[in-house]
């Protein structure tokens, strides 16, 4: 079975963010780091060359294959900030309605800029996404 291509690296998160060409994007990344650290209590890690993951999540596919990922993370893309949540964003549908300007993709939440969204709602979304990921992990552990 194929291994996940995106894995944690030793690259510095701070150095990665400092290297971003846009000051606004750097500030947005700092804000997201603070929100995600507060929700998880974990330090961020680089996953691959451009994803920042916060926390650890071990999961088992229906096939029995196991992998590690992060419960919450993001990537500062040129067009938008892409946020990742292990349990997806659909369980937070009510909060998404209050969030403001955003788009959803398969497991991704796309925000052009943080000032396009309601900050308290974003904070709650991140907190709820982390709680959902932890619940999924606990449920999987019970099934073993």
Short mmCIF file of C-alpha atoms in Angstrom, two decimals:
data_model
loop_
_atom_site.label_atom_id
_atom_site.label_comp_id
_atom_site.label_asym_id
_atom_site.label_seq_id
_atom_site.Cartn_x
_atom_site.Cartn_y
_atom_site.Cartn_z
CA UNK A 1 0.00 0.00 0.00
CA UNK A 2 1.26 3.50 -0.80
CA UNK A 3 2.64 5.65 1.98
CA UNK A 4 1.44 9.19 2.60
CA UNK A 5 3.61 11.59 0.64
CA UNK A 6 3.10 14.47 3.05
CA UNK A 7 5.02 13.85 6.26
CA UNK A 8 6.38 15.95 9.11
CA UNK A 9 9.72 17.60 8.37
CA UNK A 10 12.42 19.31 10.42
CA UNK A 11 11.83 22.58 8.58
CA UNK A 12 11.25 25.52 10.93
CA UNK A 13 7.68 26.83 10.98
CA UNK A 14 8.91 30.29 12.00
CA UNK A 15 11.45 30.34 9.19
CA UNK A 16 8.83 29.20 6.67
CA UNK A 17 6.48 32.00 7.71
CA UNK A 18 9.25 34.63 7.71
CA UNK A 19 10.07 33.64 4.13
CA UNK A 20 6.56 34.42 2.88
CA UNK A 21 6.78 37.47 0.60
CA UNK A 22 3.56 39.12 1.78
CA UNK A 23 3.52 40.79 5.22
CA UNK A 24 -0.26 40.49 5.48
CA UNK A 25 -0.05 36.74 4.89
CA UNK A 26 2.71 36.43 7.50
CA UNK A 27 0.49 38.17 10.07
CA UNK A 28 -2.47 35.95 9.18
CA UNK A 29 -0.28 32.87 9.67
CA UNK A 30 0.72 34.09 13.13
CA UNK A 31 -2.93 34.56 14.03
CA UNK A 32 -3.82 31.06 12.82
CA UNK A 33 -0.87 29.59 14.72
CA UNK A 34 -2.10 31.22 17.93
CA UNK A 35 -5.67 30.00 17.43
CA UNK A 36 -4.59 26.46 16.60
CA UNK A 37 -2.05 26.28 19.43
CA UNK A 38 -4.71 27.42 21.88
CA UNK A 39 -7.16 24.79 20.59
CA UNK A 40 -4.65 21.91 20.70
CA UNK A 41 -2.01 22.87 23.24
CA UNK A 42 0.50 21.55 20.71
CA UNK A 43 3.39 23.12 18.85
CA UNK A 44 3.14 23.45 15.07
CA UNK A 45 5.19 21.32 12.67
CA UNK A 46 5.84 21.59 8.97
CA UNK A 47 4.26 18.79 6.95
CA UNK A 48 5.86 18.62 3.55
CA UNK A 49 7.11 21.90 2.18
CA UNK A 50 4.07 24.13 2.70
CA UNK A 51 1.58 22.77 5.26
CA UNK A 52 1.68 23.67 8.94
CA UNK A 53 0.02 21.04 11.12
CA UNK A 54 -0.76 21.48 14.80
CA UNK A 55 -1.15 18.47 17.07
CA UNK A 56 -1.00 14.77 16.33
CA UNK A 57 -3.70 12.42 15.13
CA UNK A 58 -3.33 8.69 14.56
CA UNK A 59 -6.01 7.07 12.45
CA UNK A 60 -6.90 3.78 10.89
CA UNK A 61 -8.46 3.46 7.45
CA UNK A 62 -11.35 1.06 6.92
CA UNK A 63 -8.79 -1.19 5.18
CA UNK A 64 -6.80 -1.43 8.43
CA UNK A 65 -3.93 0.73 7.18
CA UNK A 66 -2.74 3.24 9.79
CA UNK A 67 -1.33 6.73 9.37
CA UNK A 68 -0.46 9.86 11.31
CA UNK A 69 -1.70 13.32 10.48
CA UNK A 70 -2.64 16.46 12.39
CA UNK A 71 -6.06 17.38 13.77
CA UNK A 72 -5.86 20.96 12.47
CA UNK A 73 -3.54 22.80 10.12
CA UNK A 74 -3.22 25.28 7.31
CA UNK A 75 -1.22 26.30 4.29
CA UNK A 76 -0.64 29.90 3.22
CA UNK A 77 -1.27 29.77 -0.50
CA UNK A 78 -0.89 32.74 -2.81
CA UNK A 79 -4.64 32.96 -3.48
CA UNK A 80 -5.93 32.01 -0.02
CA UNK A 81 -5.35 30.42 3.33
CA UNK A 82 -6.23 26.75 3.15
CA UNK A 83 -7.33 25.26 6.47
CA UNK A 84 -7.40 21.52 7.07
CA UNK A 85 -9.43 19.69 9.73
CA UNK A 86 -9.09 15.96 10.31
CA UNK A 87 -12.85 15.42 10.64
CA UNK A 88 -13.65 17.76 7.77
CA UNK A 89 -15.59 20.97 8.11
CA UNK A 90 -19.09 19.63 7.43
CA UNK A 91 -19.81 18.85 11.12
CA UNK A 92 -19.50 22.60 11.76
CA UNK A 93 -22.13 23.59 9.17
CA UNK A 94 -23.93 25.98 11.54
CA UNK A 95 -20.71 27.84 12.31
CA UNK A 96 -19.73 27.94 8.65
CA UNK A 97 -22.97 29.82 7.91
CA UNK A 98 -21.83 32.55 10.32
CA UNK A 99 -18.18 32.59 9.26
CA UNK A 100 -18.29 35.05 6.39
CA UNK A 101 -16.63 34.86 2.99
CA UNK A 102 -15.14 31.40 2.43
CA UNK A 103 -15.25 28.36 0.16
CA UNK A 104 -15.25 24.68 0.99
CA UNK A 105 -13.37 21.98 -0.85
CA UNK A 106 -12.91 18.33 -0.09
CA UNK A 107 -11.79 18.56 3.53
CA UNK A 108 -10.48 22.12 3.05
CA UNK A 109 -11.72 25.52 4.09
CA UNK A 110 -10.52 28.35 1.86
CA UNK A 111 -10.34 31.91 3.20
CA UNK A 112 -8.88 34.70 1.10
CA UNK A 113 -7.97 36.85 4.11
CA UNK A 114 -8.76 36.60 7.81
CA UNK A 115 -10.48 39.97 7.79
CA UNK A 116 -13.05 38.44 5.38
CA UNK A 117 -14.38 36.25 8.20
CA UNK A 118 -15.85 36.70 11.67
CA UNK A 119 -12.91 36.12 14.03
CA UNK A 120 -14.88 34.68 17.01
CA UNK A 121 -16.61 32.24 14.67
CA UNK A 122 -13.28 31.17 13.18
CA UNK A 123 -11.94 30.58 16.70
CA UNK A 124 -14.97 28.41 17.54
CA UNK A 125 -14.67 26.54 14.22
CA UNK A 126 -11.05 25.64 14.95
CA UNK A 127 -11.85 24.60 18.53
CA UNK A 128 -14.78 22.45 17.39
CA UNK A 129 -12.75 20.87 14.59
CA UNK A 130 -10.07 19.83 17.10
CA UNK A 131 -12.72 18.40 19.45
CA UNK A 132 -14.22 16.47 16.53
CA UNK A 133 -10.82 15.04 15.56
CA UNK A 134 -10.13 13.95 19.15
CA UNK A 135 -13.55 12.30 19.33
CA UNK A 136 -12.90 10.44 16.07
CA UNK A 137 -9.53 9.26 17.38
CA UNK A 138 -11.07 8.08 20.69
CA UNK A 139 -13.84 6.27 18.83
CA UNK A 140 -11.29 4.49 16.63
CA UNK A 141 -9.21 3.49 19.65
CA UNK A 142 -12.30 1.96 21.31
CA UNK A 143 -13.02 -0.11 18.21
CA UNK A 144 -9.63 -1.85 18.36
#
